[in-house]
PDB file of C-alpha atoms in Angstrom:
ATOM      1  CA  UNK A   1       0.000   0.000   0.000  1.00  0.00           C
ATOM      2  CA  UNK A   2       1.475   3.365  -0.970  1.00  0.00           C
ATOM      3  CA  UNK A   3       1.302   6.507   1.155  1.00  0.00           C
ATOM      4  CA  UNK A   4      -1.577   8.055  -0.823  1.00  0.00           C
ATOM      5  CA  UNK A   5      -3.708   4.928  -0.325  1.00  0.00           C
ATOM      6  CA  UNK A   6      -2.915   4.957   3.393  1.00  0.00           C
ATOM      7  CA  UNK A   7      -3.874   8.635   3.679  1.00  0.00           C
ATOM      8  CA  UNK A   8      -7.117   7.980   1.818  1.00  0.00           C
ATOM      9  CA  UNK A   9      -8.077   5.097   4.118  1.00  0.00           C
ATOM     10  CA  UNK A  10      -7.141   7.048   7.230  1.00  0.00           C
ATOM     11  CA  UNK A  11      -9.074  10.044   5.940  1.00  0.00           C
ATOM     12  CA  UNK A  12     -12.174   7.963   5.294  1.00  0.00           C
ATOM     13  CA  UNK A  13     -11.917   6.442   8.757  1.00  0.00           C
ATOM     14  CA  UNK A  14     -11.563   9.873  10.345  1.00  0.00           C
ATOM     15  CA  UNK A  15     -14.520  11.242   8.402  1.00  0.00           C
ATOM     16  CA  UNK A  16     -16.680   8.270   9.400  1.00  0.00           C
ATOM     17  CA  UNK A  17     -15.708   8.679  13.052  1.00  0.00           C
ATOM     18  CA  UNK A  18     -16.441  12.407  12.927  1.00  0.00           C
ATOM     19  CA  UNK A  19     -19.847  11.798  11.304  1.00  0.00           C
ATOM     20  CA  UNK A  20     -20.717   9.207  13.940  1.00  0.00           C
ATOM     21  CA  UNK A  21     -19.713  11.634  16.693  1.00  0.00           C
ATOM     22  CA  UNK A  22     -21.753  14.486  15.198  1.00  0.00           C
ATOM     23  CA  UNK A  23     -24.777  12.637  13.852  1.00  0.00           C
ATOM     24  CA  UNK A  24     -24.571   8.986  14.868  1.00  0.00           C
ATOM     25  CA  UNK A  25     -24.644   6.785  17.928  1.00  0.00           C
ATOM     26  CA  UNK A  26     -21.646   8.437  19.612  1.00  0.00           C
ATOM     27  CA  UNK A  27     -23.197  11.908  19.883  1.00  0.00           C
ATOM     28  CA  UNK A  28     -22.478  13.677  23.177  1.00  0.00           C
ATOM     29  CA  UNK A  29     -26.214  14.399  23.551  1.00  0.00           C
ATOM     30  CA  UNK A  30     -27.072  10.689  23.699  1.00  0.00           C
ATOM     31  CA  UNK A  31     -28.845   9.667  26.930  1.00  0.00           C
ATOM     32  CA  UNK A  32     -28.575  13.188  28.362  1.00  0.00           C
ATOM     33  CA  UNK A  33     -32.312  13.949  28.112  1.00  0.00           C
ATOM     34  CA  UNK A  34     -35.167  11.999  29.773  1.00  0.00           C
ATOM     35  CA  UNK A  35     -37.209  10.224  27.108  1.00  0.00           C
ATOM     36  CA  UNK A  36     -40.506   9.346  28.799  1.00  0.00           C
ATOM     37  CA  UNK A  37     -43.176  11.905  27.955  1.00  0.00           C
ATOM     38  CA  UNK A  38     -41.559  13.185  24.726  1.00  0.00           C
ATOM     39  CA  UNK A  39     -44.460  11.953  22.550  1.00  0.00           C
ATOM     40  CA  UNK A  40     -47.508  14.165  21.975  1.00  0.00           C
ATOM     41  CA  UNK A  41     -50.811  12.422  22.671  1.00  0.00           C
ATOM     42  CA  UNK A  42     -52.616  11.127  19.583  1.00  0.00           C
ATOM     43  CA  UNK A  43     -55.165   8.462  18.678  1.00  0.00           C
ATOM     44  CA  UNK A  44     -54.485   7.235  15.160  1.00  0.00           C
ATOM     45  CA  UNK A  45     -51.361   6.882  13.037  1.00  0.00           C
ATOM     46  CA  UNK A  46     -51.623   6.928   9.250  1.00  0.00           C
ATOM     47  CA  UNK A  47     -48.641   5.833   7.158  1.00  0.00           C
ATOM     48  CA  UNK A  48     -48.479   6.610   3.453  1.00  0.00           C
ATOM     49  CA  UNK A  49     -46.196   4.248   1.530  1.00  0.00           C
ATOM     50  CA  UNK A  50     -44.449   6.551  -0.863  1.00  0.00           C
ATOM     51  CA  UNK A  51     -41.089   6.299  -2.640  1.00  0.00           C
ATOM     52  CA  UNK A  52     -38.045   6.302  -0.325  1.00  0.00           C
ATOM     53  CA  UNK A  53     -36.081   8.497   2.091  1.00  0.00           C
ATOM     54  CA  UNK A  54     -33.941   9.891  -0.722  1.00  0.00           C
ATOM     55  CA  UNK A  55     -37.065  11.419  -2.285  1.00  0.00           C
ATOM     56  CA  UNK A  56     -38.958  12.650   0.759  1.00  0.00           C
ATOM     57  CA  UNK A  57     -39.104  16.465   0.993  1.00  0.00           C
ATOM     58  CA  UNK A  58     -38.344  18.309   4.204  1.00  0.00           C
ATOM     59  CA  UNK A  59     -42.096  18.538   4.802  1.00  0.00           C
ATOM     60  CA  UNK A  60     -44.998  16.790   3.060  1.00  0.00           C
ATOM     61  CA  UNK A  61     -46.748  20.165   2.878  1.00  0.00           C
ATOM     62  CA  UNK A  62     -44.014  21.873   0.878  1.00  0.00           C
ATOM     63  CA  UNK A  63     -45.439  23.422  -2.310  1.00  0.00           C
ATOM     64  CA  UNK A  64     -42.833  21.511  -4.295  1.00  0.00           C
ATOM     65  CA  UNK A  65     -43.776  18.206  -2.675  1.00  0.00           C
ATOM     66  CA  UNK A  66     -45.276  15.470  -4.834  1.00  0.00           C
ATOM     67  CA  UNK A  67     -49.083  15.651  -5.115  1.00  0.00           C
ATOM     68  CA  UNK A  68     -50.079  12.531  -3.189  1.00  0.00           C
ATOM     69  CA  UNK A  69     -48.495  13.208   0.241  1.00  0.00           C
ATOM     70  CA  UNK A  70     -49.190  16.930  -0.012  1.00  0.00           C
ATOM     71  CA  UNK A  71     -52.859  16.487  -0.923  1.00  0.00           C
ATOM     72  CA  UNK A  72     -53.397  13.802   1.725  1.00  0.00           C
ATOM     73  CA  UNK A  73     -51.973  16.088   4.422  1.00  0.00           C
ATOM     74  CA  UNK A  74     -54.132  18.976   3.175  1.00  0.00           C
ATOM     75  CA  UNK A  75     -57.299  16.838   3.096  1.00  0.00           C
ATOM     76  CA  UNK A  76     -56.773  15.657   6.673  1.00  0.00           C
ATOM     77  CA  UNK A  77     -56.277  19.232   7.866  1.00  0.00           C
ATOM     78  CA  UNK A  78     -59.228  20.654   5.965  1.00  0.00           C
ATOM     79  CA  UNK A  79     -61.504  18.017   7.538  1.00  0.00           C
ATOM     80  CA  UNK A  80     -60.166  18.495  11.074  1.00  0.00           C
ATOM     81  CA  UNK A  81     -63.554  19.526  12.472  1.00  0.00           C
ATOM     82  CA  UNK A  82     -65.198  16.336  11.215  1.00  0.00           C
ATOM     83  CA  UNK A  83     -62.539  13.748  12.027  1.00  0.00           C
ATOM     84  CA  UNK A  84     -62.774  11.843  15.294  1.00  0.00           C
ATOM     85  CA  UNK A  85     -59.487  11.525  17.149  1.00  0.00           C
ATOM     86  CA  UNK A  86     -56.067  13.100  16.696  1.00  0.00           C
ATOM     87  CA  UNK A  87     -54.381  11.768  13.551  1.00  0.00           C
ATOM     88  CA  UNK A  88     -50.650  11.684  12.844  1.00  0.00           C
ATOM     89  CA  UNK A  89     -49.522  11.371   9.213  1.00  0.00           C
ATOM     90  CA  UNK A  90     -46.118   9.863   8.348  1.00  0.00           C
ATOM     91  CA  UNK A  91     -44.574   8.512   5.152  1.00  0.00           C
ATOM     92  CA  UNK A  92     -42.934   5.097   4.965  1.00  0.00           C
ATOM     93  CA  UNK A  93     -40.886   3.527   2.194  1.00  0.00           C
ATOM     94  CA  UNK A  94     -42.973   2.607  -0.837  1.00  0.00           C
ATOM     95  CA  UNK A  95     -40.877  -0.205  -2.259  1.00  0.00           C
ATOM     96  CA  UNK A  96     -38.982  -3.249  -1.035  1.00  0.00           C
ATOM     97  CA  UNK A  97     -36.879  -3.511  -4.164  1.00  0.00           C
ATOM     98  CA  UNK A  98     -39.192  -6.116  -5.715  1.00  0.00           C
ATOM     99  CA  UNK A  99     -42.512  -4.355  -6.128  1.00  0.00           C
ATOM    100  CA  UNK A 100     -43.908  -0.896  -5.589  1.00  0.00           C
ATOM    101  CA  UNK A 101     -46.315  -0.145  -2.761  1.00  0.00           C
ATOM    102  CA  UNK A 102     -46.596   3.560  -3.579  1.00  0.00           C
ATOM    103  CA  UNK A 103     -49.971   4.842  -2.448  1.00  0.00           C
ATOM    104  CA  UNK A 104     -50.639   2.118   0.120  1.00  0.00           C
ATOM    105  CA  UNK A 105     -52.159   3.450   3.354  1.00  0.00           C
ATOM    106  CA  UNK A 106     -51.546   1.715   6.699  1.00  0.00           C
ATOM    107  CA  UNK A 107     -53.737   2.756   9.630  1.00  0.00           C
ATOM    108  CA  UNK A 108     -53.001   2.025  13.305  1.00  0.00           C
ATOM    109  CA  UNK A 109     -54.493   0.975  15.711  1.00  0.00           C
ATOM    110  CA  UNK A 110     -57.063  -0.189  13.147  1.00  0.00           C
ATOM    111  CA  UNK A 111     -54.440  -2.534  11.620  1.00  0.00           C
ATOM    112  CA  UNK A 112     -55.836  -1.879   8.130  1.00  0.00           C
ATOM    113  CA  UNK A 113     -54.100  -1.402   4.793  1.00  0.00           C
ATOM    114  CA  UNK A 114     -55.619   0.201   1.695  1.00  0.00           C
ATOM    115  CA  UNK A 115     -53.707  -0.422  -1.519  1.00  0.00           C
ATOM    116  CA  UNK A 116     -52.898   1.991  -4.322  1.00  0.00           C
ATOM    117  CA  UNK A 117     -54.323   5.381  -3.355  1.00  0.00           C
ATOM    118  CA  UNK A 118     -53.711   8.078  -5.990  1.00  0.00           C
ATOM    119  CA  UNK A 119     -53.859  11.855  -5.709  1.00  0.00           C
ATOM    120  CA  UNK A 120     -57.136  11.806  -7.661  1.00  0.00           C
ATOM    121  CA  UNK A 121     -58.843   9.776  -4.923  1.00  0.00           C
ATOM    122  CA  UNK A 122     -57.602  11.595  -1.821  1.00  0.00           C
ATOM    123  CA  UNK A 123     -60.690  13.654  -1.010  1.00  0.00           C
ATOM    124  CA  UNK A 124     -63.119  10.745  -1.384  1.00  0.00           C
ATOM    125  CA  UNK A 125     -60.806   8.471   0.601  1.00  0.00           C
ATOM    126  CA  UNK A 126     -60.473  10.884   3.539  1.00  0.00           C
ATOM    127  CA  UNK A 127     -64.221  11.548   3.544  1.00  0.00           C
ATOM    128  CA  UNK A 128     -65.183   7.859   3.585  1.00  0.00           C
ATOM    129  CA  UNK A 129     -62.522   6.458   5.909  1.00  0.00           C
ATOM    130  CA  UNK A 130     -61.756   9.259   8.360  1.00  0.00           C
ATOM    131  CA  UNK A 131     -64.820  11.528   8.311  1.00  0.00           C
ATOM    132  CA  UNK A 132     -67.579   8.933   7.940  1.00  0.00           C
ATOM    133  CA  UNK A 133     -65.608   6.173   9.650  1.00  0.00           C
ATOM    134  CA  UNK A 134     -66.479   3.574   7.024  1.00  0.00           C
ATOM    135  CA  UNK A 135     -64.669   1.604   4.352  1.00  0.00           C
ATOM    136  CA  UNK A 136     -63.708   3.417   1.195  1.00  0.00           C
ATOM    137  CA  UNK A 137     -66.823   3.206  -0.951  1.00  0.00           C
ATOM    138  CA  UNK A 138     -65.180   3.624  -4.352  1.00  0.00           C
ATOM    139  CA  UNK A 139     -64.385  -0.089  -4.642  1.00  0.00           C
ATOM    140  CA  UNK A 140     -61.229   0.618  -6.635  1.00  0.00           C
ATOM    141  CA  UNK A 141     -58.760  -0.005  -3.803  1.00  0.00           C
ATOM    142  CA  UNK A 142     -58.149  -3.326  -2.091  1.00  0.00           C
ATOM    143  CA  UNK A 143     -58.381  -3.362   1.722  1.00  0.00           C
ATOM    144  CA  UNK A 144     -56.728  -5.955   3.960  1.00  0.00           C
ATOM    145  CA  UNK A 145     -56.330  -6.482   7.681  1.00  0.00           C
ATOM    146  CA  UNK A 146     -52.785  -6.350   9.016  1.00  0.00           C
ATOM    147  CA  UNK A 147     -51.207  -8.873  11.353  1.00  0.00           C
ATOM    148  CA  UNK A 148     -47.983  -9.074  13.328  1.00  0.00           C
ATOM    149  CA  UNK A 149     -45.632  -6.335  14.583  1.00  0.00           C
ATOM    150  CA  UNK A 150     -44.680  -3.280  12.532  1.00  0.00           C
ATOM    151  CA  UNK A 151     -41.466  -1.361  13.135  1.00  0.00           C
ATOM    152  CA  UNK A 152     -41.075   2.121  11.633  1.00  0.00           C
ATOM    153  CA  UNK A 153     -37.609   3.699  11.857  1.00  0.00           C
ATOM    154  CA  UNK A 154     -37.106   7.410  11.137  1.00  0.00           C
ATOM    155  CA  UNK A 155     -34.659   7.766   8.222  1.00  0.00           C
ATOM    156  CA  UNK A 156     -35.688  11.267   7.123  1.00  0.00           C
ATOM    157  CA  UNK A 157     -32.280  12.691   6.259  1.00  0.00           C
ATOM    158  CA  UNK A 158     -33.758  15.677   4.404  1.00  0.00           C
ATOM    159  CA  UNK A 159     -35.262  16.715   7.741  1.00  0.00           C
ATOM    160  CA  UNK A 160     -32.316  15.989  10.062  1.00  0.00           C
ATOM    161  CA  UNK A 161     -28.900  14.389   9.517  1.00  0.00           C
ATOM    162  CA  UNK A 162     -29.061  12.459  12.777  1.00  0.00           C
ATOM    163  CA  UNK A 163     -32.046  10.391  11.657  1.00  0.00           C
ATOM    164  CA  UNK A 164     -30.542  10.149   8.181  1.00  0.00           C
ATOM    165  CA  UNK A 165     -27.370   8.714   9.705  1.00  0.00           C
ATOM    166  CA  UNK A 166     -28.831   6.418  12.395  1.00  0.00           C
ATOM    167  CA  UNK A 167     -32.057   5.239  10.781  1.00  0.00           C
ATOM    168  CA  UNK A 168     -30.750   3.184   7.841  1.00  0.00           C
ATOM    169  CA  UNK A 169     -28.266   1.418  10.140  1.00  0.00           C
ATOM    170  CA  UNK A 170     -31.094   0.341  12.445  1.00  0.00           C
ATOM    171  CA  UNK A 171     -33.254  -0.856   9.537  1.00  0.00           C
ATOM    172  CA  UNK A 172     -30.430  -3.063   8.299  1.00  0.00           C
ATOM    173  CA  UNK A 173     -29.746  -4.392  11.794  1.00  0.00           C
ATOM    174  CA  UNK A 174     -33.390  -5.402  12.187  1.00  0.00           C
ATOM    175  CA  UNK A 175     -33.271  -7.207   8.852  1.00  0.00           C
ATOM    176  CA  UNK A 176     -30.031  -8.995   9.741  1.00  0.00           C
ATOM    177  CA  UNK A 177     -31.333 -10.097  13.149  1.00  0.00           C
ATOM    178  CA  UNK A 178     -34.535 -11.474  11.677  1.00  0.00           C
ATOM    179  CA  UNK A 179     -32.631 -13.590   9.193  1.00  0.00           C
ATOM    180  CA  UNK A 180     -30.875 -15.511  11.958  1.00  0.00           C
ATOM    181  CA  UNK A 181     -33.635 -16.082  14.462  1.00  0.00           C
ATOM    182  CA  UNK A 182     -36.836 -18.067  14.673  1.00  0.00           C
ATOM    183  CA  UNK A 183     -39.705 -15.965  15.981  1.00  0.00           C
ATOM    184  CA  UNK A 184     -43.339 -16.689  16.644  1.00  0.00           C
ATOM    185  CA  UNK A 185     -44.262 -13.118  15.729  1.00  0.00           C
ATOM    186  CA  UNK A 186     -44.360 -11.719  12.213  1.00  0.00           C
ATOM    187  CA  UNK A 187     -42.210  -8.584  12.049  1.00  0.00           C
ATOM    188  CA  UNK A 188     -42.245  -5.954   9.303  1.00  0.00           C
ATOM    189  CA  UNK A 189     -39.642  -3.186   9.184  1.00  0.00           C
ATOM    190  CA  UNK A 190     -39.706   0.020   7.157  1.00  0.00           C
ATOM    191  CA  UNK A 191     -37.943   3.398   7.035  1.00  0.00           C
ATOM    192  CA  UNK A 192     -40.294   6.295   7.771  1.00  0.00           C
ATOM    193  CA  UNK A 193     -40.290  10.082   7.665  1.00  0.00           C
ATOM    194  CA  UNK A 194     -40.234  12.664  10.457  1.00  0.00           C
ATOM    195  CA  UNK A 195     -41.442  11.384  13.829  1.00  0.00           C
ATOM    196  CA  UNK A 196     -40.516  14.373  15.959  1.00  0.00           C
ATOM    197  CA  UNK A 197     -37.604  14.714  18.373  1.00  0.00           C
ATOM    198  CA  UNK A 198     -34.630  14.274  16.050  1.00  0.00           C
ATOM    199  CA  UNK A 199     -32.320  14.852  19.012  1.00  0.00           C
ATOM    200  CA  UNK A 200     -33.423  11.394  20.201  1.00  0.00           C
ATOM    201  CA  UNK A 201     -32.210   9.564  17.061  1.00  0.00           C
ATOM    202  CA  UNK A 202     -32.359   6.655  16.465  1.00  0.00           C
ATOM    203  CA  UNK A 203     -36.090   7.010  16.670  1.00  0.00           C
ATOM    204  CA  UNK A 204     -38.580   4.231  15.977  1.00  0.00           C
ATOM    205  CA  UNK A 205     -42.130   3.069  16.690  1.00  0.00           C
ATOM    206  CA  UNK A 206     -43.272  -0.510  17.237  1.00  0.00           C
ATOM    207  CA  UNK A 207     -46.929  -1.313  16.606  1.00  0.00           C
ATOM    208  CA  UNK A 208     -48.291  -4.628  17.824  1.00  0.00           C
ATOM    209  CA  UNK A 209     -51.361  -6.227  19.448  1.00  0.00           C
ATOM    210  CA  UNK A 210     -51.843  -6.985  23.143  1.00  0.00           C
ATOM    211  CA  UNK A 211     -53.399 -10.108  24.656  1.00  0.00           C
ATOM    212  CA  UNK A 212     -56.886  -8.628  24.510  1.00  0.00           C
ATOM    213  CA  UNK A 213     -56.346  -7.801  20.841  1.00  0.00           C
ATOM    214  CA  UNK A 214     -55.869  -4.035  21.049  1.00  0.00           C
ATOM    215  CA  UNK A 215     -53.040  -2.625  18.941  1.00  0.00           C
ATOM    216  CA  UNK A 216     -50.542  -0.350  20.697  1.00  0.00           C
ATOM    217  CA  UNK A 217     -47.803   1.856  19.327  1.00  0.00           C
ATOM    218  CA  UNK A 218     -44.695   2.393  21.461  1.00  0.00           C
ATOM    219  CA  UNK A 219     -42.012   4.965  20.671  1.00  0.00           C
ATOM    220  CA  UNK A 220     -38.320   4.499  21.399  1.00  0.00           C
ATOM    221  CA  UNK A 221     -35.406   6.940  21.223  1.00  0.00           C
ATOM    222  CA  UNK A 222     -31.598   6.799  21.476  1.00  0.00           C
ATOM    223  CA  UNK A 223     -31.843   3.319  19.920  1.00  0.00           C
ATOM    224  CA  UNK A 224     -28.514   1.863  18.769  1.00  0.00           C
ATOM    225  CA  UNK A 225     -27.762  -1.291  16.752  1.00  0.00           C
ATOM    226  CA  UNK A 226     -26.980  -3.133  19.998  1.00  0.00           C
ATOM    227  CA  UNK A 227     -30.526  -2.441  21.221  1.00  0.00           C
ATOM    228  CA  UNK A 228     -32.195  -4.121  18.242  1.00  0.00           C
ATOM    229  CA  UNK A 229     -31.867  -7.735  19.505  1.00  0.00           C
ATOM    230  CA  UNK A 230     -33.218  -6.653  22.898  1.00  0.00           C
ATOM    231  CA  UNK A 231     -36.237  -4.953  21.327  1.00  0.00           C
ATOM    232  CA  UNK A 232     -36.967  -8.090  19.325  1.00  0.00           C
ATOM    233  CA  UNK A 233     -36.536 -10.387  22.329  1.00  0.00           C
ATOM    234  CA  UNK A 234     -38.173  -8.286  25.019  1.00  0.00           C
ATOM    235  CA  UNK A 235     -40.715  -6.000  23.368  1.00  0.00           C
ATOM    236  CA  UNK A 236     -41.895  -8.008  20.374  1.00  0.00           C
ATOM    237  CA  UNK A 237     -41.509 -11.537  21.732  1.00  0.00           C
ATOM    238  CA  UNK A 238     -42.292 -11.014  25.442  1.00  0.00           C
ATOM    239  CA  UNK A 239     -44.260  -7.771  25.497  1.00  0.00           C
ATOM    240  CA  UNK A 240     -41.830  -6.065  27.900  1.00  0.00           C
ATOM    241  CA  UNK A 241     -41.046  -2.377  27.530  1.00  0.00           C
ATOM    242  CA  UNK A 242     -37.393  -1.350  27.197  1.00  0.00           C
ATOM    243  CA  UNK A 243     -37.895   1.383  29.761  1.00  0.00           C
ATOM    244  CA  UNK A 244     -34.607   3.285  29.448  1.00  0.00           C
ATOM    245  CA  UNK A 245     -35.328   4.019  25.764  1.00  0.00           C
ATOM    246  CA  UNK A 246     -39.129   4.425  25.981  1.00  0.00           C
ATOM    247  CA  UNK A 247     -40.493   7.795  24.777  1.00  0.00           C
ATOM    248  CA  UNK A 248     -44.230   7.190  25.079  1.00  0.00           C
ATOM    249  CA  UNK A 249     -47.069   5.463  23.281  1.00  0.00           C
ATOM    250  CA  UNK A 250     -50.008   6.078  20.997  1.00  0.00           C
ATOM    251  CA  UNK A 251     -53.058   7.233  22.932  1.00  0.00           C
ATOM    252  CA  UNK A 252     -54.464  10.461  24.334  1.00  0.00           C
ATOM    253  CA  UNK A 253     -53.572   9.747  27.959  1.00  0.00           C
ATOM    254  CA  UNK A 254     -50.643   7.339  27.758  1.00  0.00           C
ATOM    255  CA  UNK A 255     -47.726   9.450  26.526  1.00  0.00           C
ATOM    256  CA  UNK A 256     -46.593  10.778  29.898  1.00  0.00           C
ATOM    257  CA  UNK A 257     -46.447   7.516  31.809  1.00  0.00           C
ATOM    258  CA  UNK A 258     -45.201   4.015  31.270  1.00  0.00           C
ATOM    259  CA  UNK A 259     -47.968   1.452  30.959  1.00  0.00           C
ATOM    260  CA  UNK A 260     -46.520  -2.040  30.744  1.00  0.00           C
ATOM    261  CA  UNK A 261     -48.218  -3.877  27.842  1.00  0.00           C
ATOM    262  CA  UNK A 262     -48.826  -7.581  27.483  1.00  0.00           C
ATOM    263  CA  UNK A 263     -48.483  -8.515  23.848  1.00  0.00           C
ATOM    264  CA  UNK A 264     -50.312 -11.582  22.623  1.00  0.00           C
ATOM    265  CA  UNK A 265     -48.418 -14.874  22.544  1.00  0.00           C
ATOM    266  CA  UNK A 266     -49.401 -15.713  18.972  1.00  0.00           C
ATOM    267  CA  UNK A 267     -49.561 -13.728  15.775  1.00  0.00           C
ATOM    268  CA  UNK A 268     -53.360 -13.844  15.703  1.00  0.00           C
ATOM    269  CA  UNK A 269     -54.993 -10.681  14.462  1.00  0.00           C
ATOM    270  CA  UNK A 270     -57.018  -7.939  16.047  1.00  0.00           C
ATOM    271  CA  UNK A 271     -60.249  -8.617  17.931  1.00  0.00           C
ATOM    272  CA  UNK A 272     -63.563  -6.905  17.292  1.00  0.00           C
ATOM    273  CA  UNK A 273     -63.604  -5.064  20.611  1.00  0.00           C
ATOM    274  CA  UNK A 274     -63.883  -1.303  20.359  1.00  0.00           C
ATOM    275  CA  UNK A 275     -63.574   1.579  22.783  1.00  0.00           C
ATOM    276  CA  UNK A 276     -65.371   4.797  23.465  1.00  0.00           C
ATOM    277  CA  UNK A 277     -64.734   7.970  25.392  1.00  0.00           C
ATOM    278  CA  UNK A 278     -64.122  11.696  25.140  1.00  0.00           C
ATOM    279  CA  UNK A 279     -60.871  12.652  23.468  1.00  0.00           C
ATOM    280  CA  UNK A 280     -59.186  15.560  21.739  1.00  0.00           C
ATOM    281  CA  UNK A 281     -60.039  15.776  18.064  1.00  0.00           C
ATOM    282  CA  UNK A 282     -57.235  16.969  15.842  1.00  0.00           C
ATOM    283  CA  UNK A 283     -55.012  16.396  12.868  1.00  0.00           C
ATOM    284  CA  UNK A 284     -51.215  16.377  13.217  1.00  0.00           C
ATOM    285  CA  UNK A 285     -48.938  16.850  10.205  1.00  0.00           C
ATOM    286  CA  UNK A 286     -45.228  17.534   9.929  1.00  0.00           C
ATOM    287  CA  UNK A 287     -44.126  21.057   9.153  1.00  0.00           C
ATOM    288  CA  UNK A 288     -40.809  22.885   9.185  1.00  0.00           C
ATOM    289  CA  UNK A 289     -40.966  23.455  12.922  1.00  0.00           C
ATOM    290  CA  UNK A 290     -42.036  19.982  13.974  1.00  0.00           C
ATOM    291  CA  UNK A 291     -45.514  18.492  14.385  1.00  0.00           C
ATOM    292  CA  UNK A 292     -48.498  20.775  13.892  1.00  0.00           C
ATOM    293  CA  UNK A 293     -51.718  19.751  15.677  1.00  0.00           C
ATOM    294  CA  UNK A 294     -55.154  21.311  15.328  1.00  0.00           C
ATOM    295  CA  UNK A 295     -57.531  20.251  18.106  1.00  0.00           C
ATOM    296  CA  UNK A 296     -61.084  20.321  19.385  1.00  0.00           C
ATOM    297  CA  UNK A 297     -63.001  18.121  21.856  1.00  0.00           C
ATOM    298  CA  UNK A 298     -65.537  15.562  20.763  1.00  0.00           C
ATOM    299  CA  UNK A 299     -66.831  12.184  21.918  1.00  0.00           C
ATOM    300  CA  UNK A 300     -65.383   9.252  20.047  1.00  0.00           C
ATOM    301  CA  UNK A 301     -67.694   6.415  19.125  1.00  0.00           C
ATOM    302  CA  UNK A 302     -66.970   2.713  18.952  1.00  0.00           C
ATOM    303  CA  UNK A 303     -64.383   1.475  16.489  1.00  0.00           C
ATOM    304  CA  UNK A 304     -64.582  -2.099  15.264  1.00  0.00           C
ATOM    305  CA  UNK A 305     -61.403  -4.019  14.479  1.00  0.00           C
ATOM    306  CA  UNK A 306     -61.354  -7.333  12.689  1.00  0.00           C
ATOM    307  CA  UNK A 307     -59.061 -10.318  12.618  1.00  0.00           C
ATOM    308  CA  UNK A 308     -55.922 -10.111  10.511  1.00  0.00           C
ATOM    309  CA  UNK A 309     -54.730 -12.192   7.620  1.00  0.00           C
ATOM    310  CA  UNK A 310     -51.509 -14.156   7.288  1.00  0.00           C
ATOM    311  CA  UNK A 311     -48.522 -12.332   5.782  1.00  0.00           C
ATOM    312  CA  UNK A 312     -44.823 -13.077   5.395  1.00  0.00           C
ATOM    313  CA  UNK A 313     -42.746 -13.238   8.542  1.00  0.00           C
ATOM    314  CA  UNK A 314     -40.303 -10.501   7.524  1.00  0.00           C
ATOM    315  CA  UNK A 315     -40.561  -7.869   4.885  1.00  0.00           C
ATOM    316  CA  UNK A 316     -41.087  -4.252   4.071  1.00  0.00           C
ATOM    317  CA  UNK A 317     -44.548  -2.750   4.081  1.00  0.00           C
TER     318      UNK A 317
END
C-alpha cells in the first residue's frame, strides 16, 4: 500500500468517526435527556407508503412536494372539524426492491391497509374512511387487515442528519437479526419520515397487538444497533417495555407515563372489541418546525377491528 492509499483510508476512517460523533450513535447528547413523555398524545397513526427516504421532501406540505403526500396532508387538515381523534400522518418507504407499494395506506391501531391510493382519490378516501368512519366506498382499492408487529424507523435525512445517519443502520440491523432467528411473531420493518424529536435519534415506533387484541404503538429513542436484539426479544416476543429508551405510546392519555403492555403470545390478528370515550379531536402533520396539531373536543364512538390475515414473517410494508 502506498502513502496516498494509506492517507485515503485514514481520511475515510476519520470522516466516518467524525460523522458518527456528530450525527450517529456516539453523539455527546445521547442519553442526556429523559425520554418518557416526549411523545404528543394522539389516537391514530396513518402511514403513506411513498417512494423512499432519498425522495422525501423536508415537509410533506411543501409546495414543491409530490401531489399525493401533499394532498393527503391537506385533506386531513381541511376536515379536522369532522374527524374523530387526533391523527398523525407519516410517510414510509414505498418499495422493497421487488414491487412498488406507492400509495398504500396503513392505519393504526385499526391494523388496516388500503392499496394503491392516488392523488385523484384523496378527497373521497379521507371523507369515507376518516370523516364517515367507514370503508372506502369507491371499490377501486383493495383493503386488507394487518397482522404481526410493525417497526417504523425514522430515516428522514432531508429533515435531520441524525435520523438520516442512524435510521438506515437500524433498519439493516433489524433485517439482519430477523434472518438468523426463529420468531413466533411476524415482524415488518420500514424506514419512515419525520417522527418528531430528532435529538433522540435513532427514533422508531413498534406497533403490535396486546393479549386482549388491542393494537398499541410504542415509541423508542436513542436506539442503537446493539438495542435491536433486545427490542426483538423483550418488546416483540415477550411484550416487555425497554424502559430506558421508551419515549411514550399512541393514545391520548398514555404518553406521559409508562404502561406495561402484554403482547399476545401468537400472531393472531385484532379482535372486534372497540372503545369509546371523550378525546381531543385533531389532525397532526409535519411542518418545518415539527408536528403541527389542530384540536377540538368531541366524543369518540366505537371502532370495530377485525381479525388479521396471514402475511410473510419478515418484509417491508
